mmCIF file of C-alpha atoms in Angstrom:
data_model
loop_
_atom_site.group_PDB
_atom_site.id
_atom_site.type_symbol
_atom_site.label_atom_id
_atom_site.label_comp_id
_atom_site.label_asym_id
_atom_site.label_seq_id
_atom_site.Cartn_x
_atom_site.Cartn_y
_atom_site.Cartn_z
ATOM 1 C CA MET H 1 -13.132 9.120 23.195
ATOM 2 C CA ASN H 2 -15.723 9.511 20.433
ATOM 3 C CA GLU H 3 -13.015 10.901 18.158
ATOM 4 C CA TRP H 4 -10.703 7.998 18.981
ATOM 5 C CA PHE H 5 -13.482 5.475 18.349
ATOM 6 C CA THR H 6 -14.241 7.044 14.973
ATOM 7 C CA VAL H 7 -10.576 7.099 13.952
ATOM 8 C CA VAL H 8 -10.068 3.461 14.982
ATOM 9 C CA THR H 9 -13.234 2.274 13.228
ATOM 10 C CA ILE H 10 -12.625 4.097 9.955
ATOM 11 C CA THR H 11 -8.949 3.149 9.912
ATOM 12 C CA THR H 12 -9.697 -0.531 10.457
ATOM 13 C CA LEU H 13 -12.221 -0.611 7.620
ATOM 14 C CA ALA H 14 -9.916 1.301 5.282
ATOM 15 C CA VAL H 15 -6.871 -0.869 5.995
ATOM 16 C CA ILE H 16 -8.569 -4.213 5.356
ATOM 17 C CA SER H 17 -10.229 -3.075 2.123
ATOM 18 C CA PRO H 18 -8.454 -4.490 -0.968
ATOM 19 C CA GLY H 19 -6.140 -2.215 -2.893
ATOM 20 C CA PRO H 20 -2.571 -1.806 -4.209
ATOM 21 C CA ASP H 21 -1.043 -2.343 -0.752
ATOM 22 C CA PHE H 22 -2.797 -5.693 -0.352
ATOM 23 C CA ALA H 23 -1.819 -6.788 -3.858
ATOM 24 C CA MET H 24 1.848 -5.929 -3.345
ATOM 25 C CA VAL H 25 2.204 -7.553 0.100
ATOM 26 C CA SER H 26 0.425 -10.746 -0.905
ATOM 27 C CA ARG H 27 2.435 -10.963 -4.116
ATOM 28 C CA ASN H 28 5.812 -10.506 -2.424
ATOM 29 C CA ALA H 29 4.962 -12.910 0.390
ATOM 30 C CA LEU H 30 3.740 -15.562 -2.037
ATOM 31 C CA MET H 31 6.341 -15.200 -4.772
ATOM 32 C CA LEU H 32 9.409 -14.245 -2.707
ATOM 33 C CA SER H 33 9.295 -14.997 1.021
ATOM 34 C CA ARG H 34 7.597 -14.192 4.298
ATOM 35 C CA ARG H 35 10.441 -11.822 5.131
ATOM 36 C CA ALA H 36 9.906 -9.927 1.884
ATOM 37 C CA GLY H 37 6.183 -9.692 2.608
ATOM 38 C CA VAL H 38 6.707 -8.390 6.142
ATOM 39 C CA LEU H 39 9.289 -5.851 4.962
ATOM 40 C CA THR H 40 6.850 -4.703 2.308
ATOM 41 C CA ALA H 41 4.274 -4.267 5.069
ATOM 42 C CA LEU H 42 6.812 -2.241 7.070
ATOM 43 C CA GLY H 43 7.451 -0.060 4.024
ATOM 44 C CA ILE H 44 3.713 0.535 3.700
ATOM 45 C CA ALA H 45 3.512 1.547 7.355
ATOM 46 C CA LEU H 46 6.361 4.020 6.808
ATOM 47 C CA GLY H 47 4.657 5.332 3.673
ATOM 48 C CA VAL H 48 1.599 6.216 5.755
ATOM 49 C CA TRP H 49 3.716 8.841 7.531
ATOM 50 C CA VAL H 50 4.156 10.694 4.236
ATOM 51 C CA HIS H 51 0.399 11.277 4.098
ATOM 52 C CA VAL H 52 0.137 12.047 7.810
ATOM 53 C CA SER H 53 3.038 14.522 7.645
ATOM 54 C CA TYR H 54 1.758 16.663 4.792
ATOM 55 C CA THR H 55 -1.738 16.583 6.250
ATOM 56 C CA LEU H 56 -0.539 17.856 9.635
ATOM 57 C CA LEU H 57 1.568 20.501 7.879
ATOM 58 C CA GLY H 58 -1.486 21.834 6.053
ATOM 59 C CA VAL H 59 -0.570 20.564 2.594
ATOM 60 C CA GLY H 60 -3.454 18.128 2.860
ATOM 61 C CA LEU H 61 -5.914 21.018 3.062
ATOM 62 C CA LEU H 62 -4.279 22.618 0.023
ATOM 63 C CA MET H 63 -4.518 19.334 -1.860
ATOM 64 C CA LYS H 64 -8.158 18.984 -0.902
ATOM 65 C CA GLN H 65 -8.929 22.468 -2.213
ATOM 66 C CA SER H 66 -6.771 22.245 -5.354
ATOM 67 C CA LEU H 67 -8.078 19.762 -7.909
ATOM 68 C CA PRO H 68 -5.038 20.113 -10.248
ATOM 69 C CA LEU H 69 -2.637 19.339 -7.392
ATOM 70 C CA PHE H 70 -4.616 16.295 -6.320
ATOM 71 C CA ASN H 71 -4.870 15.104 -9.941
ATOM 72 C CA ALA H 72 -1.096 15.409 -10.304
ATOM 73 C CA VAL H 73 -0.549 13.257 -7.197
ATOM 74 C CA LYS H 74 -3.159 10.784 -8.396
ATOM 75 C CA LEU H 75 -1.591 10.505 -11.852
ATOM 76 C CA LEU H 76 1.872 9.929 -10.380
ATOM 77 C CA GLY H 77 0.507 7.129 -8.219
ATOM 78 C CA ALA H 78 -1.387 5.626 -11.154
ATOM 79 C CA LEU H 79 1.736 5.587 -13.325
ATOM 80 C CA TYR H 80 3.715 3.826 -10.589
ATOM 81 C CA LEU H 81 1.053 1.131 -10.233
ATOM 82 C CA ILE H 82 0.980 0.631 -13.997
ATOM 83 C CA TYR H 83 4.793 0.377 -14.066
ATOM 84 C CA LEU H 84 4.782 -2.311 -11.355
ATOM 85 C CA GLY H 85 1.957 -4.169 -13.088
ATOM 86 C CA VAL H 86 3.713 -4.195 -16.457
ATOM 87 C CA GLN H 87 6.847 -5.629 -14.846
ATOM 88 C CA MET H 88 4.780 -8.484 -13.396
ATOM 89 C CA LEU H 89 2.907 -9.085 -16.656
ATOM 90 C CA ARG H 90 6.240 -9.782 -18.325
ATOM 91 C CA ALA H 91 6.940 -12.745 -16.007
ATOM 92 C CA GLN H 92 7.948 -15.930 -17.848
ATOM 93 C CA PRO H 93 7.738 -19.574 -16.692
ATOM 94 C CA GLY H 94 10.676 -20.348 -14.440
ATOM 95 C CA SER H 95 12.379 -16.980 -15.002
ATOM 96 C CA GLU H 96 11.652 -15.594 -11.564
ATOM 97 C CA LEU H 97 12.540 -18.890 -9.923
ATOM 98 C CA ARG H 98 16.001 -18.788 -11.531
ATOM 99 C CA GLN H 99 16.430 -15.143 -10.585
ATOM 100 C CA THR H 100 15.486 -15.599 -6.941
ATOM 101 C CA SER H 101 17.663 -18.703 -6.599
ATOM 102 C CA THR H 102 20.787 -16.830 -7.763
ATOM 103 C CA GLN H 103 20.067 -13.304 -6.610
ATOM 104 C CA PRO H 104 17.493 -13.041 -3.820
ATOM 105 C CA PRO H 105 15.778 -9.649 -3.531
ATOM 106 C CA SER H 106 17.314 -7.359 -0.946
ATOM 107 C CA ASP H 107 15.527 -6.268 2.200
ATOM 108 C CA TRP H 108 15.834 -2.692 0.984
ATOM 109 C CA ALA H 109 14.081 -3.533 -2.300
ATOM 110 C CA ALA H 110 11.079 -5.028 -0.479
ATOM 111 C CA LEU H 111 10.958 -2.111 1.966
ATOM 112 C CA ARG H 112 11.225 0.446 -0.848
ATOM 113 C CA THR H 113 8.476 -1.225 -2.862
ATOM 114 C CA GLY H 114 6.080 -1.121 0.079
ATOM 115 C CA PHE H 115 6.966 2.477 0.889
ATOM 116 C CA LEU H 116 6.470 3.763 -2.655
ATOM 117 C CA THR H 117 3.295 1.725 -3.170
ATOM 118 C CA ASN H 118 1.667 3.426 -0.186
ATOM 119 C CA ALA H 119 3.267 6.877 -0.475
ATOM 120 C CA LEU H 120 2.028 7.132 -4.078
ATOM 121 C CA ASN H 121 -1.346 5.532 -3.358
ATOM 122 C CA PRO H 122 -4.141 8.093 -3.938
ATOM 123 C CA LYS H 123 -6.484 5.922 -1.892
ATOM 124 C CA THR H 124 -4.356 6.557 1.199
ATOM 125 C CA THR H 125 -4.135 10.242 0.308
ATOM 126 C CA VAL H 126 -7.913 10.560 0.244
ATOM 127 C CA PHE H 127 -8.310 8.485 3.398
ATOM 128 C CA VAL H 128 -5.799 10.355 5.576
ATOM 129 C CA VAL H 129 -6.749 13.838 4.353
ATOM 130 C CA SER H 130 -10.468 13.161 4.727
ATOM 131 C CA LEU H 131 -10.017 11.614 8.170
ATOM 132 C CA PHE H 132 -8.071 14.566 9.543
ATOM 133 C CA MET H 133 -10.231 17.191 7.813
ATOM 134 C CA GLN H 134 -13.629 15.697 8.681
ATOM 135 C CA VAL H 135 -13.176 13.721 11.912
ATOM 136 C CA VAL H 136 -10.286 15.286 13.827
ATOM 137 C CA GLN H 137 -11.256 18.589 15.398
ATOM 138 C CA PRO H 138 -9.038 21.684 14.988
ATOM 139 C CA ALA H 139 -8.828 21.913 18.797
ATOM 140 C CA THR H 140 -7.401 18.399 19.092
ATOM 141 C CA PRO H 141 -3.861 18.671 20.565
ATOM 142 C CA PHE H 142 -1.024 18.128 18.109
ATOM 143 C CA GLY H 143 0.286 15.244 20.217
ATOM 144 C CA VAL H 144 -3.052 13.455 19.929
ATOM 145 C CA GLN H 145 -3.063 13.980 16.163
ATOM 146 C CA LEU H 146 0.394 12.416 16.016
ATOM 147 C CA ALA H 147 -0.989 9.498 18.028
ATOM 148 C CA TYR H 148 -3.733 9.105 15.405
ATOM 149 C CA GLY H 149 -1.060 8.990 12.712
ATOM 150 C CA ALA H 150 0.902 6.410 14.683
ATOM 151 C CA PHE H 151 -2.206 4.258 15.048
ATOM 152 C CA ILE H 152 -2.902 4.421 11.307
ATOM 153 C CA SER H 153 0.689 3.387 10.576
ATOM 154 C CA VAL H 154 0.707 0.530 13.123
ATOM 155 C CA ALA H 155 -2.677 -0.701 11.877
ATOM 156 C CA HIS H 156 -1.250 -0.979 8.356
ATOM 157 C CA LEU H 157 1.823 -2.810 9.654
ATOM 158 C CA LEU H 158 -0.120 -5.341 11.740
ATOM 159 C CA TRP H 159 -2.748 -6.102 9.100
ATOM 160 C CA PHE H 160 -0.313 -6.534 6.229
ATOM 161 C CA ALA H 161 2.083 -8.544 8.386
ATOM 162 C CA VAL H 162 -0.812 -10.964 8.920
ATOM 163 C CA VAL H 163 -1.467 -10.964 5.157
ATOM 164 C CA ALA H 164 2.219 -11.707 4.524
ATOM 165 C CA ARG H 165 2.166 -14.572 7.010
ATOM 166 C CA CYS H 166 -0.932 -16.113 5.418
ATOM 167 C CA PHE H 167 0.325 -15.899 1.836
ATOM 168 C CA SER H 168 3.803 -17.172 2.721
ATOM 169 C CA ALA H 169 2.549 -20.346 4.410
ATOM 170 C CA ALA H 170 4.512 -23.338 3.127
ATOM 171 C CA SER H 171 1.427 -25.283 2.098
ATOM 172 C CA VAL H 172 0.141 -22.388 0.014
ATOM 173 C CA ARG H 173 3.465 -21.598 -1.653
ATOM 174 C CA GLU H 174 4.216 -25.232 -2.542
ATOM 175 C CA ARG H 175 0.901 -25.647 -4.335
ATOM 176 C CA LEU H 176 1.288 -22.448 -6.339
ATOM 177 C CA LEU H 177 5.009 -22.562 -7.091
ATOM 178 C CA ALA H 178 4.552 -24.259 -10.463
ATOM 179 C CA VAL H 179 2.231 -21.523 -11.720
ATOM 180 C CA ARG H 180 4.022 -18.590 -10.137
ATOM 181 C CA HIS H 181 4.405 -16.774 -13.477
ATOM 182 C CA TRP H 182 0.632 -16.837 -13.945
ATOM 183 C CA ILE H 183 0.150 -15.548 -10.401
ATOM 184 C CA ASP H 184 2.591 -12.737 -11.147
ATOM 185 C CA ARG H 185 0.625 -11.895 -14.280
ATOM 186 C CA VAL H 186 -2.647 -11.846 -12.355
ATOM 187 C CA PHE H 187 -1.225 -9.461 -9.752
ATOM 188 C CA GLY H 188 0.245 -7.412 -12.579
ATOM 189 C CA ALA H 189 -3.131 -7.179 -14.291
ATOM 190 C CA VAL H 190 -4.711 -6.087 -10.996
ATOM 191 C CA LEU H 191 -2.161 -3.302 -10.513
ATOM 192 C CA VAL H 192 -2.446 -2.110 -14.121
ATOM 193 C CA SER H 193 -6.250 -2.085 -13.813
ATOM 194 C CA LEU H 194 -6.077 -0.104 -10.564
ATOM 195 C CA GLY H 195 -3.621 2.333 -12.120
ATOM 196 C CA LEU H 196 -5.744 2.861 -15.230
ATOM 197 C CA ALA H 197 -8.886 3.283 -13.121
ATOM 198 C CA LEU H 198 -7.140 5.949 -11.056
ATOM 199 C CA ALA H 199 -5.755 7.697 -14.129
ATOM 200 C CA VAL H 200 -9.136 8.062 -15.843
ATOM 201 C CA SER H 201 -11.381 8.490 -12.801
ATOM 202 C CA ARG H 202 -13.238 11.731 -12.247
ATOM 203 C CA ASN H 203 -13.246 13.654 -9.003
ATOM 204 C CA ALA H 204 -16.229 15.028 -7.206
#
């Protein structure tokens, strides 16, 4: 029970802390639709299983011990965040409105964006690997460890579904619709900043 309590507490704090996942869900919910935001949240929850899977398979321990391997994963994630941010920074007044009115984004696109944002997020890598290496005991049954992974995934889904619902509220979207290109640029700047910070950060 102490192990469960620790996993639940740390997971809750990690999920609600701001980061690329939050930026992407809130952006898609605000600029596109509630459905797009929720599907992005679902993609994030599925992306969590990438980290859980390689951690349970022992790759997480290898990554923890190998600084070059972790740096390679971190750089890949940083480049993806920068790519997304640059795309948003290029938003022009009314351009996205015209695009979404003629060609709405597919469910798959929203799901894929959420999945890649989390799967390539070094923050989630560090969180999941550290949690399983430091908190979960080696003697913990494999089924229980899978249950921990399921909880982490569901926690991401529930929290970011709430975020999507809040940012897609009609009253919020109507007020911000006229300046949507500036909002896109702000989210883009946030993602580029996060990506650059990850790319140049040092590791202990």
